[in-house]
Amino acid sequence: MQYYQPGSLADAVDRLKEVDEAKIVAGGQSMMPLLRQGLISPDALVDITAVPDLDEVTASDDTVEIGALVTYSELLDAELCADLDLLRDAVEAIGDVPVRNAGTIGGGVSHADPAQDLPPALQCLDAAAVSFDGDGTRRHDLSEFFLDYYLTELAPHEIVTGIEFERPPARAGGAYASDTEAPGGWSTAGIAALVVPDAEDGETCVDARLAYCAGAPVPKRVPDEIESLLVGDRIDRETVDEVAMAIVDDLELIDDVGDDVEYRKHLFRVMTKRAITTALRRSDAPPLAEAPR
Ligand SMILES: Cc1cc2nc3c(=O)[nH]c(=O)nc-3n(C[C@H](O)[C@H](O)[C@H](O)COP(=O)(O)OP(=O)(O)OC[C@H]3O[C@@H](n4cnc5c(N)ncnc54)[C@H](O)[C@@H]3O)c2cc1C
């Protein structure tokens, strides 16, 4: 197997194009286990860690750009994660310190494991992955980016260069809730929530975004008709229950990770309620309203 460590994006794309079965490697946290177990055997590895300018977090009051080579630990240390609870919750849920020290944001989204913790948070932030294919850059809405298990919109020679999103309004609240007691630390039910109260009355929910992992072949933004149940009024306990049940109905669970499907549905119900109530508590809106009797 050939090993290359190109010093520019253009060189990296050239290497990927010139070898039929070439694979990108960044932090190696998913790639190395696959190689060790003989599950893949590429002809070449293109290590992109020496490509410059992909390791910065740039955040203004309005927009955020996270370079593809930013590690989870670097992201946790960035001021951005102090501001954005949703992002911090999701990154903290990933593996352990060694995994977070090596794993990169670009590798995480490109790997497209349906159980990964960060994609749902990024989907709730309406984030896009930016990629380079040698001819130019493309933006991929992360709610459309994942096509199937371990499959994305990326062409084999296309490199993710970063993640971009607009900051949610300061009055918004976000949270990620997951079942971290699962074997190996991977979530068997993970859900991200972002709620935005009305700027004028401070309590009507005007925007609600939900996304989950480990419940379908891809990390999935929840369909509009479910999210919109939370919009237009002050959020109450009954509506949160209704949303949690609707999400359970939306799941495409298969019995593959040791826990039975009914138990995982139960976890999703609990995690959904936890994510929405925590997001609400962290927003400028008043706490969860009791449903009128
Ligand atoms: C013990 C262990 C526990 C873990 N626990 C969790 C967990 O709890 N939650 C969780 O979410 N994840 C977990 N992970 C997975 C980890 O988060 C991901 O493997 C990691 O983020 C992938 O990033 P990487 O930089 O290591 O990618 P690599 O392993 O280097 O690459 C992964 C894939 O992405 C491709 N790739 C890498 N970078 C790019 C790029 N810039 N553009 C295009 N393609 C690219 C590679 O070709 C490869 O196919 C765990 C991993 C391990 C080893």
Short mmCIF file of C-alpha atoms and ligand atoms in Angstrom, two decimals:
data_model
loop_
_atom_site.label_atom_id
_atom_site.label_comp_id
_atom_site.label_asym_id
_atom_site.label_seq_id
_atom_site.Cartn_x
_atom_site.Cartn_y
_atom_site.Cartn_z
CA MET A 1 0.00 0.00 0.00
CA GLN A 2 1.30 3.45 -0.95
CA TYR A 3 1.30 6.25 1.59
CA TYR A 4 1.25 9.92 0.57
CA GLN A 5 1.24 13.05 2.68
CA PRO A 6 0.57 15.91 0.24
CA GLY A 7 1.25 19.51 1.27
CA SER A 8 -1.68 21.08 -0.58
CA LEU A 9 -5.30 20.35 -1.37
CA ALA A 10 -4.60 20.27 -5.10
CA ASP A 11 -1.83 17.65 -4.60
CA ALA A 12 -4.12 15.59 -2.40
CA VAL A 13 -6.85 15.54 -5.07
CA ASP A 14 -4.25 14.61 -7.73
CA ARG A 15 -3.10 11.65 -5.63
CA LEU A 16 -6.68 10.52 -5.11
CA LYS A 17 -7.35 10.73 -8.84
CA GLU A 18 -4.19 8.94 -9.97
CA VAL A 19 -4.65 5.81 -7.80
CA ASP A 20 -7.83 3.79 -8.41
CA GLU A 21 -8.41 2.63 -4.84
CA ALA A 22 -7.01 5.54 -2.81
CA LYS A 23 -8.46 6.54 0.56
CA ILE A 24 -8.17 9.76 2.50
CA VAL A 25 -6.97 9.49 6.08
CA ALA A 26 -7.14 12.30 8.64
CA GLY A 27 -7.29 11.38 12.36
CA GLY A 28 -7.42 7.67 11.50
CA GLN A 29 -9.97 6.88 14.22
CA SER A 30 -12.30 5.11 11.80
CA MET A 31 -9.84 4.33 9.02
CA MET A 32 -7.25 2.51 11.15
CA PRO A 33 -9.70 0.04 12.75
CA LEU A 34 -11.10 -0.75 9.27
CA LEU A 35 -7.59 -1.40 7.93
CA ARG A 36 -6.55 -3.42 10.99
CA GLN A 37 -9.60 -5.64 10.72
CA GLY A 38 -9.01 -6.16 6.98
CA LEU A 39 -12.41 -4.70 6.15
CA ILE A 40 -10.84 -2.45 3.51
CA SER A 41 -7.54 -2.72 1.65
CA PRO A 42 -6.96 0.40 -0.45
CA ASP A 43 -4.01 0.71 -2.86
CA ALA A 44 -2.99 4.05 -1.32
CA LEU A 45 -3.60 6.19 1.73
CA VAL A 46 -3.64 9.96 1.21
CA ASP A 47 -2.92 11.52 4.59
CA ILE A 48 -4.30 15.07 4.50
CA THR A 49 -2.99 16.19 7.90
CA ALA A 50 -0.18 18.27 6.33
CA VAL A 51 -2.59 20.26 4.13
CA PRO A 52 -2.43 23.83 5.48
CA ASP A 53 -5.29 26.08 6.64
CA LEU A 54 -7.78 23.33 7.49
CA ASP A 55 -7.29 23.45 11.26
CA GLU A 56 -8.90 26.74 12.25
CA VAL A 57 -12.18 27.59 13.96
CA THR A 58 -13.35 31.00 12.72
CA ALA A 59 -16.44 32.40 14.38
CA SER A 60 -17.98 35.85 14.01
CA ASP A 61 -21.24 37.08 15.54
CA ASP A 62 -23.09 35.69 12.51
CA THR A 63 -21.18 32.84 10.93
CA VAL A 64 -19.00 29.90 11.93
CA GLU A 65 -16.40 28.02 9.89
CA ILE A 66 -14.71 24.92 11.27
CA GLY A 67 -11.78 23.53 9.28
CA ALA A 68 -11.95 19.84 8.39
CA LEU A 69 -8.77 19.03 10.36
CA VAL A 70 -10.00 20.60 13.60
CA THR A 71 -10.09 17.77 16.14
CA TYR A 72 -12.99 17.23 18.52
CA SER A 73 -10.75 18.25 21.44
CA GLU A 74 -9.73 21.48 19.68
CA LEU A 75 -13.38 22.23 19.00
CA LEU A 76 -14.25 21.63 22.67
CA ASP A 77 -11.50 24.06 23.70
CA ALA A 78 -12.69 26.73 21.26
CA GLU A 79 -14.77 29.63 22.59
CA LEU A 80 -17.50 28.54 20.18
CA CYS A 81 -18.31 25.48 22.30
CA ALA A 82 -18.65 27.66 25.40
CA ASP A 83 -21.31 29.64 23.49
CA LEU A 84 -23.10 26.80 21.72
CA ASP A 85 -24.41 24.23 24.22
CA LEU A 86 -25.75 22.02 21.45
CA LEU A 87 -22.34 21.65 19.81
CA ARG A 88 -20.57 21.16 23.15
CA ASP A 89 -23.01 18.45 24.29
CA ALA A 90 -22.52 16.52 21.04
CA VAL A 91 -18.72 16.72 21.03
CA GLU A 92 -18.54 15.71 24.70
CA ALA A 93 -20.57 12.59 23.86
CA ILE A 94 -17.94 11.35 21.39
CA GLY A 95 -15.80 8.40 22.53
CA ASP A 96 -13.09 9.26 25.04
CA VAL A 97 -10.21 11.73 25.23
CA PRO A 98 -7.81 9.83 22.90
CA VAL A 99 -10.56 9.53 20.26
CA ARG A 100 -11.42 13.23 20.60
CA ASN A 101 -7.74 14.21 20.46
CA ALA A 102 -7.24 12.49 17.10
CA GLY A 103 -10.67 12.42 15.40
CA THR A 104 -11.38 15.33 13.07
CA ILE A 105 -14.58 17.10 12.16
CA GLY A 106 -14.04 16.41 8.44
CA GLY A 107 -13.33 12.72 9.06
CA GLY A 108 -16.37 12.45 11.29
CA VAL A 109 -18.88 13.72 8.74
CA SER A 110 -17.21 11.98 5.78
CA HIS A 111 -17.23 8.60 7.51
CA ALA A 112 -21.05 8.79 7.67
CA ASP A 113 -21.50 6.29 10.46
CA PRO A 114 -25.22 6.58 11.31
CA ALA A 115 -24.42 6.43 15.05
CA GLN A 116 -22.03 9.38 15.14
CA ASP A 117 -22.93 12.03 17.69
CA LEU A 118 -21.97 15.24 15.91
CA PRO A 119 -24.00 15.11 12.65
CA PRO A 120 -27.43 15.61 14.32
CA ALA A 121 -26.16 18.72 16.13
CA LEU A 122 -24.75 20.07 12.86
CA GLN A 123 -28.01 19.29 11.06
CA CYS A 124 -29.92 21.30 13.70
CA LEU A 125 -27.52 24.18 13.09
CA ASP A 126 -28.41 24.00 9.37
CA ALA A 127 -24.73 23.39 8.69
CA ALA A 128 -23.12 22.65 5.33
CA ALA A 129 -19.98 20.67 4.52
CA VAL A 130 -17.71 22.44 2.05
CA SER A 131 -15.66 20.24 -0.27
CA PHE A 132 -12.97 20.59 -2.93
CA ASP A 133 -12.69 18.27 -5.95
CA GLY A 134 -9.78 19.83 -7.85
CA ASP A 135 -12.01 22.00 -10.05
CA GLY A 136 -13.81 24.00 -7.41
CA THR A 137 -15.70 23.95 -4.14
CA ARG A 138 -19.19 22.56 -3.41
CA ARG A 139 -21.50 23.15 -0.45
CA HIS A 140 -23.48 20.18 0.83
CA ASP A 141 -26.44 20.75 3.13
CA LEU A 142 -25.76 18.23 5.91
CA SER A 143 -29.43 17.28 6.00
CA GLU A 144 -29.04 15.93 2.42
CA PHE A 145 -25.36 14.90 2.54
CA PHE A 146 -25.75 11.39 4.01
CA LEU A 147 -27.15 8.93 1.46
CA ASP A 148 -26.93 5.54 3.19
CA TYR A 149 -24.82 3.61 5.68
CA TYR A 150 -21.27 5.03 5.32
CA LEU A 151 -22.21 6.74 2.07
CA THR A 152 -22.25 10.48 1.34
CA GLU A 153 -22.64 12.75 -1.67
CA LEU A 154 -18.81 13.00 -1.93
CA ALA A 155 -17.02 11.73 -5.04
CA PRO A 156 -14.05 9.44 -4.25
CA HIS A 157 -11.53 12.22 -4.94
CA GLU A 158 -13.50 14.96 -3.16
CA ILE A 159 -12.13 16.33 0.12
CA VAL A 160 -14.20 17.99 2.83
CA THR A 161 -12.42 21.23 3.72
CA GLY A 162 -14.73 22.42 6.48
CA ILE A 163 -18.14 22.91 8.02
CA GLU A 164 -20.05 26.20 7.87
CA PHE A 165 -23.20 27.45 9.54
CA GLU A 166 -24.94 30.61 10.66
CA ARG A 167 -25.08 31.15 14.39
CA PRO A 168 -28.55 30.67 15.83
CA PRO A 169 -29.99 33.75 17.57
CA ALA A 170 -28.67 34.31 21.12
CA ARG A 171 -32.18 33.74 22.54
CA ALA A 172 -32.23 30.17 21.11
CA GLY A 173 -31.43 27.12 23.20
CA GLY A 174 -29.93 23.83 22.10
CA ALA A 175 -29.10 20.43 23.56
CA TYR A 176 -27.96 16.98 22.52
CA ALA A 177 -29.10 14.00 24.57
CA SER A 178 -27.81 10.49 24.08
CA ASP A 179 -27.61 7.14 25.73
CA THR A 180 -23.91 7.07 26.55
CA GLU A 181 -24.17 3.94 28.71
CA ALA A 182 -24.19 1.79 25.57
CA PRO A 183 -21.43 -0.82 25.05
CA GLY A 184 -18.26 0.85 23.68
CA GLY A 185 -19.59 4.32 24.47
CA TRP A 186 -21.44 4.66 21.18
CA SER A 187 -24.93 6.09 21.42
CA THR A 188 -27.84 3.77 20.75
CA ALA A 189 -30.19 6.77 20.76
CA GLY A 190 -28.98 10.32 20.16
CA ILE A 191 -31.08 13.39 19.49
CA ALA A 192 -30.27 17.06 19.00
CA ALA A 193 -32.76 19.88 19.55
CA LEU A 194 -32.69 23.62 18.88
CA VAL A 195 -35.61 25.85 19.84
CA VAL A 196 -35.94 29.55 19.06
CA PRO A 197 -38.41 31.66 21.06
CA ASP A 198 -40.12 34.65 19.49
CA ALA A 199 -38.02 37.83 19.75
CA GLU A 200 -41.05 39.91 20.84
CA ASP A 201 -43.12 37.86 23.27
CA GLY A 202 -40.13 35.73 24.41
CA GLU A 203 -42.14 32.51 24.77
CA THR A 204 -43.80 31.44 21.52
CA CYS A 205 -41.54 28.96 19.73
CA VAL A 206 -40.90 30.30 16.20
CA ASP A 207 -38.37 27.71 15.02
CA ALA A 208 -37.68 24.17 16.20
CA ARG A 209 -35.09 21.85 14.72
CA LEU A 210 -34.56 18.21 15.64
CA ALA A 211 -32.23 15.54 14.29
CA TYR A 212 -31.20 12.09 15.46
CA CYS A 213 -28.48 9.48 15.07
CA ALA A 214 -28.48 5.70 15.55
CA GLY A 215 -32.12 5.48 14.51
CA ALA A 216 -31.88 5.14 10.71
CA PRO A 217 -29.25 4.31 8.04
CA VAL A 218 -28.17 7.96 8.12
CA PRO A 219 -28.05 10.77 10.70
CA LYS A 220 -31.43 12.28 10.05
CA ARG A 221 -33.10 15.68 10.32
CA VAL A 222 -36.61 15.07 11.64
CA PRO A 223 -39.38 15.68 9.05
CA ASP A 224 -40.88 19.19 8.98
CA GLU A 225 -44.33 18.04 10.06
CA ILE A 226 -42.90 16.73 13.36
CA GLU A 227 -40.68 19.77 14.04
CA SER A 228 -43.59 22.10 13.33
CA LEU A 229 -45.64 20.56 16.18
CA LEU A 230 -43.39 22.62 18.48
CA VAL A 231 -43.85 25.87 16.54
CA GLY A 232 -46.52 28.56 16.94
CA ASP A 233 -47.17 28.43 20.69
CA ARG A 234 -45.45 28.11 24.03
CA ILE A 235 -44.06 24.56 24.23
CA ASP A 236 -45.89 22.37 26.74
CA ARG A 237 -45.32 18.90 28.15
CA GLU A 238 -48.09 17.32 26.10
CA THR A 239 -46.59 18.58 22.83
CA VAL A 240 -43.14 17.31 23.80
CA ASP A 241 -44.69 13.87 24.46
CA GLU A 242 -46.44 14.01 21.08
CA VAL A 243 -43.18 14.91 19.31
CA ALA A 244 -41.31 12.11 21.10
CA MET A 245 -43.94 9.58 19.96
CA ALA A 246 -43.84 10.91 16.38
CA ILE A 247 -40.05 10.56 16.30
CA VAL A 248 -40.30 6.98 17.54
CA ASP A 249 -42.69 6.30 14.62
CA ASP A 250 -40.16 7.86 12.22
CA LEU A 251 -37.29 5.57 13.29
CA GLU A 252 -35.98 2.79 11.05
CA LEU A 253 -34.43 0.58 13.71
CA ILE A 254 -32.81 -2.74 13.03
CA ASP A 255 -31.82 -5.17 15.75
CA ASP A 256 -28.06 -4.78 15.30
CA VAL A 257 -26.46 -3.40 18.43
CA GLY A 258 -27.45 -5.77 21.17
CA ASP A 259 -30.35 -3.75 22.60
CA ASP A 260 -33.77 -4.78 21.43
CA VAL A 261 -35.81 -2.46 19.23
CA GLU A 262 -38.50 -1.78 21.86
CA TYR A 263 -35.88 -0.75 24.39
CA ARG A 264 -34.24 1.58 21.87
CA LYS A 265 -37.62 3.15 21.08
CA HIS A 266 -38.00 3.78 24.79
CA LEU A 267 -34.52 5.38 24.85
CA PHE A 268 -35.45 7.63 21.92
CA ARG A 269 -38.62 8.75 23.72
CA VAL A 270 -36.64 9.62 26.83
CA MET A 271 -33.76 11.29 24.97
CA THR A 272 -36.14 13.34 22.81
CA LYS A 273 -37.92 14.72 25.88
CA ARG A 274 -34.59 15.41 27.56
CA ALA A 275 -33.15 17.22 24.52
CA ILE A 276 -36.21 19.43 24.00
CA THR A 277 -36.69 20.33 27.68
CA THR A 278 -32.97 21.08 28.12
CA ALA A 279 -32.92 23.19 24.94
CA LEU A 280 -35.94 25.11 26.19
CA ARG A 281 -34.37 25.66 29.62
CA ARG A 282 -31.25 27.02 27.93
CA SER A 283 -33.24 29.39 25.70
CA ASP A 284 -34.70 32.73 26.77
CA ALA A 285 -38.18 31.17 26.83
CA PRO A 286 -39.87 30.30 30.12
CA PRO A 287 -39.61 26.64 31.22
CA LEU A 288 -41.87 23.93 29.89
CA ALA A 289 -45.54 24.82 30.28
CA GLU A 290 -48.00 22.30 31.71
CA ALA A 291 -50.69 21.46 29.15
CA PRO A 292 -54.05 23.14 29.87
CA ARG A 293 -56.36 20.73 31.73
C1 LIG B 1 -12.73 3.65 20.22
C2 LIG B 1 -13.57 4.61 19.41
C3 LIG B 1 -14.72 5.12 19.98
C4 LIG B 1 -15.51 6.02 19.25
N1 LIG B 1 -16.64 6.52 19.81
C5 LIG B 1 -17.38 7.41 19.12
C6 LIG B 1 -18.55 7.98 19.70
O1 LIG B 1 -18.94 7.69 20.83
N2 LIG B 1 -19.25 8.87 18.96
C7 LIG B 1 -18.86 9.24 17.69
O2 LIG B 1 -19.50 10.06 17.06
N3 LIG B 1 -17.76 8.72 17.12
C8 LIG B 1 -17.01 7.82 17.81
N4 LIG B 1 -15.89 7.29 17.23
C9 LIG B 1 -15.61 7.60 15.81
C10 LIG B 1 -14.83 8.85 15.64
O3 LIG B 1 -15.57 9.96 16.06
C11 LIG B 1 -14.61 8.98 14.14
O4 LIG B 1 -14.00 7.82 13.75
C12 LIG B 1 -13.72 10.10 13.78
O5 LIG B 1 -14.30 11.29 14.11
C13 LIG B 1 -13.40 10.10 12.31
O6 LIG B 1 -12.52 11.17 12.08
P1 LIG B 1 -11.02 10.85 11.68
O7 LIG B 1 -10.38 12.17 11.47
O8 LIG B 1 -10.39 9.95 12.66
O9 LIG B 1 -11.29 10.13 10.28
P2 LIG B 1 -10.47 8.97 9.57
O10 LIG B 1 -10.57 7.73 10.37
O11 LIG B 1 -9.13 9.44 9.20
O12 LIG B 1 -11.37 8.83 8.26
C14 LIG B 1 -12.71 8.38 8.35
C15 LIG B 1 -13.32 8.34 6.95
O13 LIG B 1 -13.49 9.66 6.45
C16 LIG B 1 -12.71 9.88 5.26
N5 LIG B 1 -12.17 11.23 5.43
C17 LIG B 1 -11.42 11.69 6.47
N6 LIG B 1 -11.24 13.02 6.35
C18 LIG B 1 -11.87 13.39 5.20
C19 LIG B 1 -12.04 14.64 4.55
N7 LIG B 1 -11.56 15.79 5.06
N8 LIG B 1 -12.74 14.67 3.39
C20 LIG B 1 -13.28 13.52 2.87
N9 LIG B 1 -13.14 12.31 3.46
C21 LIG B 1 -12.45 12.25 4.61
C22 LIG B 1 -11.69 8.75 5.22
O14 LIG B 1 -11.35 8.40 3.90
C23 LIG B 1 -12.47 7.64 5.92
O15 LIG B 1 -13.32 7.02 4.98
C24 LIG B 1 -15.10 6.40 17.93
C25 LIG B 1 -13.92 5.89 17.36
C26 LIG B 1 -13.15 5.00 18.10
C27 LIG B 1 -11.89 4.46 17.49
#
